[in-house]
Amino acid sequence: MVLGKVRALAVYFDSLNENNLPAFSGGDPVSGRVVVEVTGDVRVRSLHMTARGVAKVRWTESRNAGANTAYTQNYTEEVEYLHQRDTLIGDEREDGGPEDGVSVLHAGVHEFAFTFNLPQMALATSFEGKHGSVRYWVKAELLRPWLLPVKVKKEFIVFEHIDINTPLLLAPQAGSKEKTLCCWFCASGPISLSAKIERKGYTPGESIQIFAEVENCSSRVVVPKAALYQTQTFYAKGKGKQIQQLVSNLKGDPLLQGKSQSWGGKLLKIPPVSPSILDCPIIRVEYALVVYVDVPGGLNLSLSLPLVIGTIPLHACSTRTSSISSSCSALSWLGLPERPEAPPSYSDLAISEARRRECLLGCDGSDGLGEDPSSLLTYITEFRYLPPPLYSEVDPYPDPTEVSAAADLRRPDTCPSR
C-alpha cells in the first residue's frame, strides 16, 4: 500500500443565493459536501463535521497611573445559537487508540454529504463589528493516526428576516424642535425645525423621502442637513460599549437670516448595510435618521427619527396602508397639498331672499304624500351653505293666523270689558 497525503480538504454548500453566497434563515435546511482529495492511500481515524453559530463580544479597557498601567480589564460575552456535530467517517469516540477504527481513503477525490436544520428560533443576523460579531460556520476535521489533524472552516450567512410590512414599521415618523441663540448681551430669534418621513421600516437600496421645514430667525447663516447613522451597542459583564457610524448624508442650501427652507421629499439613499439586530442579548444594531441644522459657532439643532432596516421589502399594497395610517401628515405623500384649500365663501353661495321665500312657502304648502322624493334633496342642497339668519325680535315670516289675532287685539271695539 502506497501511503499518500491529503492534498485538499474543502467544504461546499449546495444552495447559494443570487450573489453566489450561502445564505439561510431560521428553520432552513443546510446541506453540502465535505470533499477530501488524497494522492495515495491515507489512513483515517475519523472525519467530523461541526456546525456552529456564535455571537461574541470582546473588548479591553486599561487604566493608567502615571507611566504605569494600573490594571487591564477584559470584557467578554458569548451567546451560542447553533451547535451540531456529525461523524462522516469513523467513530464518534476520540479516546481510542491510534489504530482503533481506522479507515483507508484511496487515491482520488472523496465526497461526504452533510445536512442539518437551523433552529426554529429568532437567530441573530450575521454581523461583523468593532467589538463583536455574529458568525455561523461549518468546520470539517480529518483525524489520522500519528499525524496532526487537517481542518477547514467555511462560513455561511444567516439573515433573521425583518418584514417592514407591519403596522409598527409602516407608521410615519415626525417631530419638531426649536432653539434660540442668545448670550448675556444679545439675543437672536429662534431656529425652528420640523421633519417627517413616510414610515419607520426600510430596506437597503431604498431612498428615504424627507419632508422638512426650517425657519431661521437668528442672526447667523445656518445649513440644514440630514444623515443616516448606524449605532452598534455591545454588552458584556453588565457594561455596554457603543459605536456610531455615518452611513449616508445630504446637505441643503445655506439659510440666511429671516429665511426659510422646505424639503418636499428630499431623497436620501440607503447603501448596502447590515439589517437591524434587535433580539440579540449582547449585540444590538440600530439606525436613526438625524435631520439637523448646522449652526456655526454653536450647538446644532437636531431631530432624530428612529429607523429599522429590514430584509423583506415593501409590498405594493402596503403603500396605501401606510399613507392612510399617517392621517393628515400623509397628504403630501399621497400627492395632495399639505394645507387643504379654504372652503367656499357663504356670500358666493347664498341665494336671493325671493328664492328663499319661494322655497319656504313651497315646503310649507306640501303635504309630502305625492311629492317627489328628490325635492327634499334639492331643498337640502339649496340651503347647506346658507349662513345663519340675522337675529331679530320681529319674525320676518309670521303666521297669518297669529297676525290677524294680534290685529283684532289692537282694535278698541274688540278689547274685553273691565
PDB file of C-alpha atoms in Angstrom, residues 148-358:
ATOM      1  CA  LEU A 148      -1.698  16.273  13.026  1.00  0.00           C
ATOM      2  CA  PRO A 149      -5.380  16.756  12.120  1.00  0.00           C
ATOM      3  CA  VAL A 150      -6.370  18.564   8.932  1.00  0.00           C
ATOM      4  CA  LYS A 151      -9.052  21.239   9.453  1.00  0.00           C
ATOM      5  CA  VAL A 152     -11.062  23.556   7.262  1.00  0.00           C
ATOM      6  CA  LYS A 153     -13.802  26.053   8.146  1.00  0.00           C
ATOM      7  CA  LYS A 154     -16.371  27.603   5.814  1.00  0.00           C
ATOM      8  CA  GLU A 155     -18.695  30.376   6.970  1.00  0.00           C
ATOM      9  CA  PHE A 156     -22.273  30.853   5.837  1.00  0.00           C
ATOM     10  CA  ILE A 157     -24.655  33.787   6.238  1.00  0.00           C
ATOM     11  CA  VAL A 158     -27.809  33.836   8.341  1.00  0.00           C
ATOM     12  CA  PHE A 159     -30.479  36.506   7.942  1.00  0.00           C
ATOM     13  CA  GLU A 160     -33.119  36.949  10.607  1.00  0.00           C
ATOM     14  CA  HIS A 161     -35.908  38.277   8.394  1.00  0.00           C
ATOM     15  CA  ILE A 162     -37.494  41.601   9.333  1.00  0.00           C
ATOM     16  CA  ASP A 163     -40.688  42.318   7.414  1.00  0.00           C
ATOM     17  CA  ILE A 164     -41.223  46.057   7.099  1.00  0.00           C
ATOM     18  CA  ASN A 165     -44.849  45.468   6.008  1.00  0.00           C
ATOM     19  CA  THR A 166     -46.101  45.599   9.590  1.00  0.00           C
ATOM     20  CA  PRO A 167     -48.220  48.366  11.121  1.00  0.00           C
ATOM     21  CA  LEU A 168     -45.433  49.365  13.503  1.00  0.00           C
ATOM     22  CA  LEU A 169     -42.874  49.811  10.720  1.00  0.00           C
ATOM     23  CA  LEU A 170     -45.349  51.438   8.316  1.00  0.00           C
ATOM     24  CA  ALA A 171     -46.186  54.193  10.790  1.00  0.00           C
ATOM     25  CA  PRO A 172     -44.882  57.669   9.834  1.00  0.00           C
ATOM     26  CA  GLN A 173     -42.173  59.277  11.954  1.00  0.00           C
ATOM     27  CA  ALA A 174     -42.247  63.017  12.660  1.00  0.00           C
ATOM     28  CA  GLY A 175     -41.053  65.609  15.123  1.00  0.00           C
ATOM     29  CA  SER A 176     -40.211  69.271  15.603  1.00  0.00           C
ATOM     30  CA  LYS A 177     -37.779  71.342  17.664  1.00  0.00           C
ATOM     31  CA  GLU A 178     -36.881  74.966  18.241  1.00  0.00           C
ATOM     32  CA  LYS A 179     -33.749  76.651  19.544  1.00  0.00           C
ATOM     33  CA  THR A 180     -32.863  80.217  20.464  1.00  0.00           C
ATOM     34  CA  LEU A 181     -29.292  81.506  20.211  1.00  0.00           C
ATOM     35  CA  CYS A 182     -28.539  84.033  22.905  1.00  0.00           C
ATOM     36  CA  CYS A 183     -25.905  85.322  25.317  1.00  0.00           C
ATOM     37  CA  TRP A 184     -25.767  87.858  28.160  1.00  0.00           C
ATOM     38  CA  PHE A 185     -25.654  90.950  25.953  1.00  0.00           C
ATOM     39  CA  CYS A 186     -27.578  89.956  22.860  1.00  0.00           C
ATOM     40  CA  ALA A 187     -30.318  87.661  21.757  1.00  0.00           C
ATOM     41  CA  SER A 188     -31.347  86.446  18.334  1.00  0.00           C
ATOM     42  CA  GLY A 189     -34.546  84.906  17.133  1.00  0.00           C
ATOM     43  CA  PRO A 190     -35.264  81.191  17.222  1.00  0.00           C
ATOM     44  CA  ILE A 191     -34.350  78.497  14.713  1.00  0.00           C
ATOM     45  CA  SER A 192     -37.211  76.071  14.174  1.00  0.00           C
ATOM     46  CA  LEU A 193     -37.054  72.626  12.578  1.00  0.00           C
ATOM     47  CA  SER A 194     -39.773  70.121  11.769  1.00  0.00           C
ATOM     48  CA  ALA A 195     -39.285  66.903   9.818  1.00  0.00           C
ATOM     49  CA  LYS A 196     -41.170  63.749   8.918  1.00  0.00           C
ATOM     50  CA  ILE A 197     -40.717  60.561   6.903  1.00  0.00           C
ATOM     51  CA  GLU A 198     -43.381  58.292   5.481  1.00  0.00           C
ATOM     52  CA  ARG A 199     -42.548  55.171   7.510  1.00  0.00           C
ATOM     53  CA  LYS A 200     -40.156  53.604  10.010  1.00  0.00           C
ATOM     54  CA  GLY A 201     -39.050  50.476   8.100  1.00  0.00           C
ATOM     55  CA  TYR A 202     -36.817  50.449   5.028  1.00  0.00           C
ATOM     56  CA  THR A 203     -34.568  48.023   3.170  1.00  0.00           C
ATOM     57  CA  PRO A 204     -31.084  48.626   1.718  1.00  0.00           C
ATOM     58  CA  GLY A 205     -31.238  50.259  -1.699  1.00  0.00           C
ATOM     59  CA  GLU A 206     -34.375  52.270  -0.941  1.00  0.00           C
ATOM     60  CA  SER A 207     -34.440  56.061  -0.692  1.00  0.00           C
ATOM     61  CA  ILE A 208     -35.911  57.880   2.288  1.00  0.00           C
ATOM     62  CA  GLN A 209     -38.198  60.775   1.380  1.00  0.00           C
ATOM     63  CA  ILE A 210     -37.555  63.583   3.851  1.00  0.00           C
ATOM     64  CA  PHE A 211     -40.135  66.321   4.349  1.00  0.00           C
ATOM     65  CA  ALA A 212     -38.731  69.173   6.424  1.00  0.00           C
ATOM     66  CA  GLU A 213     -39.345  72.827   7.247  1.00  0.00           C
ATOM     67  CA  VAL A 214     -36.530  75.042   8.556  1.00  0.00           C
ATOM     68  CA  GLU A 215     -37.007  78.670   9.578  1.00  0.00           C
ATOM     69  CA  ASN A 216     -34.017  80.807  10.517  1.00  0.00           C
ATOM     70  CA  CYS A 217     -34.857  83.837  12.632  1.00  0.00           C
ATOM     71  CA  SER A 218     -31.364  84.037  14.108  1.00  0.00           C
ATOM     72  CA  SER A 219     -28.550  86.349  13.082  1.00  0.00           C
ATOM     73  CA  ARG A 220     -26.370  83.536  11.695  1.00  0.00           C
ATOM     74  CA  VAL A 221     -26.258  81.688   8.397  1.00  0.00           C
ATOM     75  CA  VAL A 222     -27.280  78.068   9.017  1.00  0.00           C
ATOM     76  CA  VAL A 223     -27.326  74.969   6.809  1.00  0.00           C
ATOM     77  CA  PRO A 224     -29.980  72.201   7.046  1.00  0.00           C
ATOM     78  CA  LYS A 225     -28.565  68.694   6.747  1.00  0.00           C
ATOM     79  CA  ALA A 226     -29.644  65.057   7.121  1.00  0.00           C
ATOM     80  CA  ALA A 227     -27.630  61.955   7.974  1.00  0.00           C
ATOM     81  CA  LEU A 228     -28.299  58.242   8.438  1.00  0.00           C
ATOM     82  CA  TYR A 229     -26.393  56.736  11.390  1.00  0.00           C
ATOM     83  CA  GLN A 230     -25.773  53.160  12.463  1.00  0.00           C
ATOM     84  CA  THR A 231     -25.338  52.577  16.202  1.00  0.00           C
ATOM     85  CA  GLN A 232     -23.625  49.384  17.380  1.00  0.00           C
ATOM     86  CA  THR A 233     -24.037  48.509  21.055  1.00  0.00           C
ATOM     87  CA  PHE A 234     -22.102  45.679  22.714  1.00  0.00           C
ATOM     88  CA  TYR A 235     -22.884  44.272  26.174  1.00  0.00           C
ATOM     89  CA  ALA A 236     -20.569  42.247  28.416  1.00  0.00           C
ATOM     90  CA  LYS A 237     -20.437  41.765  32.197  1.00  0.00           C
ATOM     91  CA  GLY A 238     -23.127  44.348  32.793  1.00  0.00           C
ATOM     92  CA  LYS A 239     -21.342  47.040  30.814  1.00  0.00           C
ATOM     93  CA  GLY A 240     -22.047  48.456  27.371  1.00  0.00           C
ATOM     94  CA  LYS A 241     -19.830  49.768  24.606  1.00  0.00           C
ATOM     95  CA  GLN A 242     -21.326  51.911  21.859  1.00  0.00           C
ATOM     96  CA  ILE A 243     -20.065  52.939  18.429  1.00  0.00           C
ATOM     97  CA  GLN A 244     -21.855  55.237  15.989  1.00  0.00           C
ATOM     98  CA  GLN A 245     -21.039  55.244  12.283  1.00  0.00           C
ATOM     99  CA  LEU A 246     -22.189  57.565   9.499  1.00  0.00           C
ATOM    100  CA  VAL A 247     -23.901  55.604   6.736  1.00  0.00           C
ATOM    101  CA  SER A 248     -25.160  58.299   4.363  1.00  0.00           C
ATOM    102  CA  ASN A 249     -25.837  62.049   4.408  1.00  0.00           C
ATOM    103  CA  LEU A 250     -27.052  65.018   2.373  1.00  0.00           C
ATOM    104  CA  LYS A 251     -26.944  68.814   2.681  1.00  0.00           C
ATOM    105  CA  GLY A 252     -29.389  71.608   1.895  1.00  0.00           C
ATOM    106  CA  ASP A 253     -28.732  75.192   0.854  1.00  0.00           C
ATOM    107  CA  PRO A 254     -27.391  77.819   3.291  1.00  0.00           C
ATOM    108  CA  LEU A 255     -30.159  79.719   5.013  1.00  0.00           C
ATOM    109  CA  LEU A 256     -29.806  83.460   5.646  1.00  0.00           C
ATOM    110  CA  GLN A 257     -31.376  85.400   8.484  1.00  0.00           C
ATOM    111  CA  GLY A 258     -35.157  85.614   8.226  1.00  0.00           C
ATOM    112  CA  LYS A 259     -35.352  82.959   5.512  1.00  0.00           C
ATOM    113  CA  SER A 260     -36.985  79.539   5.499  1.00  0.00           C
ATOM    114  CA  GLN A 261     -36.436  76.363   3.517  1.00  0.00           C
ATOM    115  CA  SER A 262     -38.715  73.423   2.693  1.00  0.00           C
ATOM    116  CA  TRP A 263     -37.779  69.881   1.700  1.00  0.00           C
ATOM    117  CA  GLY A 264     -40.694  68.420  -0.219  1.00  0.00           C
ATOM    118  CA  GLY A 265     -39.427  64.850  -0.307  1.00  0.00           C
ATOM    119  CA  LYS A 266     -35.633  65.167  -0.489  1.00  0.00           C
ATOM    120  CA  LEU A 267     -34.168  61.708  -1.178  1.00  0.00           C
ATOM    121  CA  LEU A 268     -31.501  60.031   0.956  1.00  0.00           C
ATOM    122  CA  LYS A 269     -30.484  56.636  -0.441  1.00  0.00           C
ATOM    123  CA  ILE A 270     -29.706  53.738   1.905  1.00  0.00           C
ATOM    124  CA  PRO A 271     -26.495  51.942   0.844  1.00  0.00           C
ATOM    125  CA  PRO A 272     -25.960  48.181   1.372  1.00  0.00           C
ATOM    126  CA  VAL A 273     -25.851  47.852   5.177  1.00  0.00           C
ATOM    127  CA  SER A 274     -26.486  45.137   7.733  1.00  0.00           C
ATOM    128  CA  PRO A 275     -30.124  44.731   8.804  1.00  0.00           C
ATOM    129  CA  SER A 276     -31.119  45.867  12.266  1.00  0.00           C
ATOM    130  CA  ILE A 277     -30.284  43.440  15.075  1.00  0.00           C
ATOM    131  CA  LEU A 278     -32.844  43.892  17.845  1.00  0.00           C
ATOM    132  CA  ASP A 279     -33.205  40.490  19.560  1.00  0.00           C
ATOM    133  CA  CYS A 280     -29.609  39.519  20.371  1.00  0.00           C
ATOM    134  CA  PRO A 281     -28.918  39.960  24.125  1.00  0.00           C
ATOM    135  CA  ILE A 282     -25.287  41.085  23.684  1.00  0.00           C
ATOM    136  CA  ILE A 283     -25.258  42.901  20.305  1.00  0.00           C
ATOM    137  CA  ARG A 284     -27.705  45.493  19.001  1.00  0.00           C
ATOM    138  CA  VAL A 285     -27.552  47.255  15.637  1.00  0.00           C
ATOM    139  CA  GLU A 286     -29.901  50.228  15.330  1.00  0.00           C
ATOM    140  CA  TYR A 287     -30.411  53.022  12.814  1.00  0.00           C
ATOM    141  CA  ALA A 288     -31.655  56.586  13.025  1.00  0.00           C
ATOM    142  CA  LEU A 289     -32.231  59.407  10.557  1.00  0.00           C
ATOM    143  CA  VAL A 290     -30.941  62.659  12.047  1.00  0.00           C
ATOM    144  CA  VAL A 291     -32.261  65.854  10.459  1.00  0.00           C
ATOM    145  CA  TYR A 292     -30.349  68.819  11.860  1.00  0.00           C
ATOM    146  CA  VAL A 293     -29.462  72.452  11.355  1.00  0.00           C
ATOM    147  CA  ASP A 294     -25.731  73.170  11.289  1.00  0.00           C
ATOM    148  CA  VAL A 295     -25.200  76.310  13.365  1.00  0.00           C
ATOM    149  CA  PRO A 296     -21.684  77.795  13.028  1.00  0.00           C
ATOM    150  CA  GLY A 297     -20.154  78.623  16.390  1.00  0.00           C
ATOM    151  CA  GLY A 298     -22.978  76.969  18.321  1.00  0.00           C
ATOM    152  CA  LEU A 299     -24.656  73.673  19.090  1.00  0.00           C
ATOM    153  CA  ASN A 300     -26.594  72.161  16.234  1.00  0.00           C
ATOM    154  CA  LEU A 301     -30.360  71.857  16.351  1.00  0.00           C
ATOM    155  CA  SER A 302     -31.060  68.173  15.627  1.00  0.00           C
ATOM    156  CA  LEU A 303     -34.054  65.876  15.373  1.00  0.00           C
ATOM    157  CA  SER A 304     -33.618  62.077  15.483  1.00  0.00           C
ATOM    158  CA  LEU A 305     -36.137  59.747  13.807  1.00  0.00           C
ATOM    159  CA  PRO A 306     -35.591  56.022  14.561  1.00  0.00           C
ATOM    160  CA  LEU A 307     -35.455  53.571  11.661  1.00  0.00           C
ATOM    161  CA  VAL A 308     -35.462  49.799  11.235  1.00  0.00           C
ATOM    162  CA  ILE A 309     -33.539  48.296   8.314  1.00  0.00           C
ATOM    163  CA  GLY A 310     -35.330  45.106   7.281  1.00  0.00           C
ATOM    164  CA  THR A 311     -34.858  42.280   4.793  1.00  0.00           C
ATOM    165  CA  ILE A 312     -38.357  41.927   3.279  1.00  0.00           C
ATOM    166  CA  PRO A 313     -39.095  44.978   1.070  1.00  0.00           C
ATOM    167  CA  LEU A 314     -42.288  46.987   0.942  1.00  0.00           C
ATOM    168  CA  HIS A 315     -45.231  45.363  -0.813  1.00  0.00           C
ATOM    169  CA  ALA A 316     -47.221  47.386  -3.306  1.00  0.00           C
ATOM    170  CA  CYS A 317     -50.432  47.019  -1.272  1.00  0.00           C
ATOM    171  CA  SER A 318     -48.711  48.318   1.868  1.00  0.00           C
ATOM    172  CA  THR A 319     -48.039  51.748   0.411  1.00  0.00           C
ATOM    173  CA  ARG A 320     -51.683  52.814   0.679  1.00  0.00           C
ATOM    174  CA  THR A 321     -51.995  51.315   4.173  1.00  0.00           C
ATOM    175  CA  SER A 322     -49.070  53.336   5.478  1.00  0.00           C
ATOM    176  CA  SER A 323     -50.451  56.504   3.897  1.00  0.00           C
ATOM    177  CA  ILE A 324     -53.886  56.084   5.458  1.00  0.00           C
ATOM    178  CA  SER A 325     -52.423  55.490   8.924  1.00  0.00           C
ATOM    179  CA  SER A 326     -50.494  58.738   8.741  1.00  0.00           C
ATOM    180  CA  SER A 327     -53.767  60.800   8.621  1.00  0.00           C
ATOM    181  CA  CYS A 328     -53.082  64.475   7.933  1.00  0.00           C
ATOM    182  CA  SER A 329     -49.295  64.138   7.709  1.00  0.00           C
ATOM    183  CA  ALA A 330     -49.634  61.735   4.782  1.00  0.00           C
ATOM    184  CA  LEU A 331     -51.307  64.281   2.488  1.00  0.00           C
ATOM    185  CA  SER A 332     -48.015  65.223   0.910  1.00  0.00           C
ATOM    186  CA  TRP A 333     -47.025  61.593   0.298  1.00  0.00           C
ATOM    187  CA  LEU A 334     -50.336  60.976  -1.467  1.00  0.00           C
ATOM    188  CA  GLY A 335     -49.642  63.849  -3.832  1.00  0.00           C
ATOM    189  CA  LEU A 336     -52.117  66.191  -2.138  1.00  0.00           C
ATOM    190  CA  PRO A 337     -51.296  69.623  -0.711  1.00  0.00           C
ATOM    191  CA  GLU A 338     -50.422  69.590   2.974  1.00  0.00           C
ATOM    192  CA  ARG A 339     -52.702  72.604   3.567  1.00  0.00           C
ATOM    193  CA  PRO A 340     -56.193  71.978   2.138  1.00  0.00           C
ATOM    194  CA  GLU A 341     -57.934  74.699   0.210  1.00  0.00           C
ATOM    195  CA  ALA A 342     -60.218  77.031   2.156  1.00  0.00           C
ATOM    196  CA  PRO A 343     -63.968  76.300   1.965  1.00  0.00           C
ATOM    197  CA  PRO A 344     -66.081  78.469  -0.365  1.00  0.00           C
ATOM    198  CA  SER A 345     -67.400  81.769   0.952  1.00  0.00           C
ATOM    199  CA  TYR A 346     -71.006  81.856   2.108  1.00  0.00           C
ATOM    200  CA  SER A 347     -71.547  85.106   0.224  1.00  0.00           C
ATOM    201  CA  ASP A 348     -70.706  83.368  -3.045  1.00  0.00           C
ATOM    202  CA  LEU A 349     -73.254  80.620  -2.474  1.00  0.00           C
ATOM    203  CA  ALA A 350     -76.134  82.427  -0.719  1.00  0.00           C
ATOM    204  CA  ILE A 351     -79.392  82.642  -2.687  1.00  0.00           C
ATOM    205  CA  SER A 352     -81.643  85.653  -3.002  1.00  0.00           C
ATOM    206  CA  GLU A 353     -84.315  86.475  -0.439  1.00  0.00           C
ATOM    207  CA  ALA A 354     -87.064  85.943  -3.029  1.00  0.00           C
ATOM    208  CA  ARG A 355     -85.804  82.479  -3.826  1.00  0.00           C
ATOM    209  CA  ARG A 356     -85.588  81.697  -0.099  1.00  0.00           C
ATOM    210  CA  ARG A 357     -89.193  82.795   0.493  1.00  0.00           C
ATOM    211  CA  GLU A 358     -90.363  80.761  -2.502  1.00  0.00           C
TER     212      GLU A 358
END
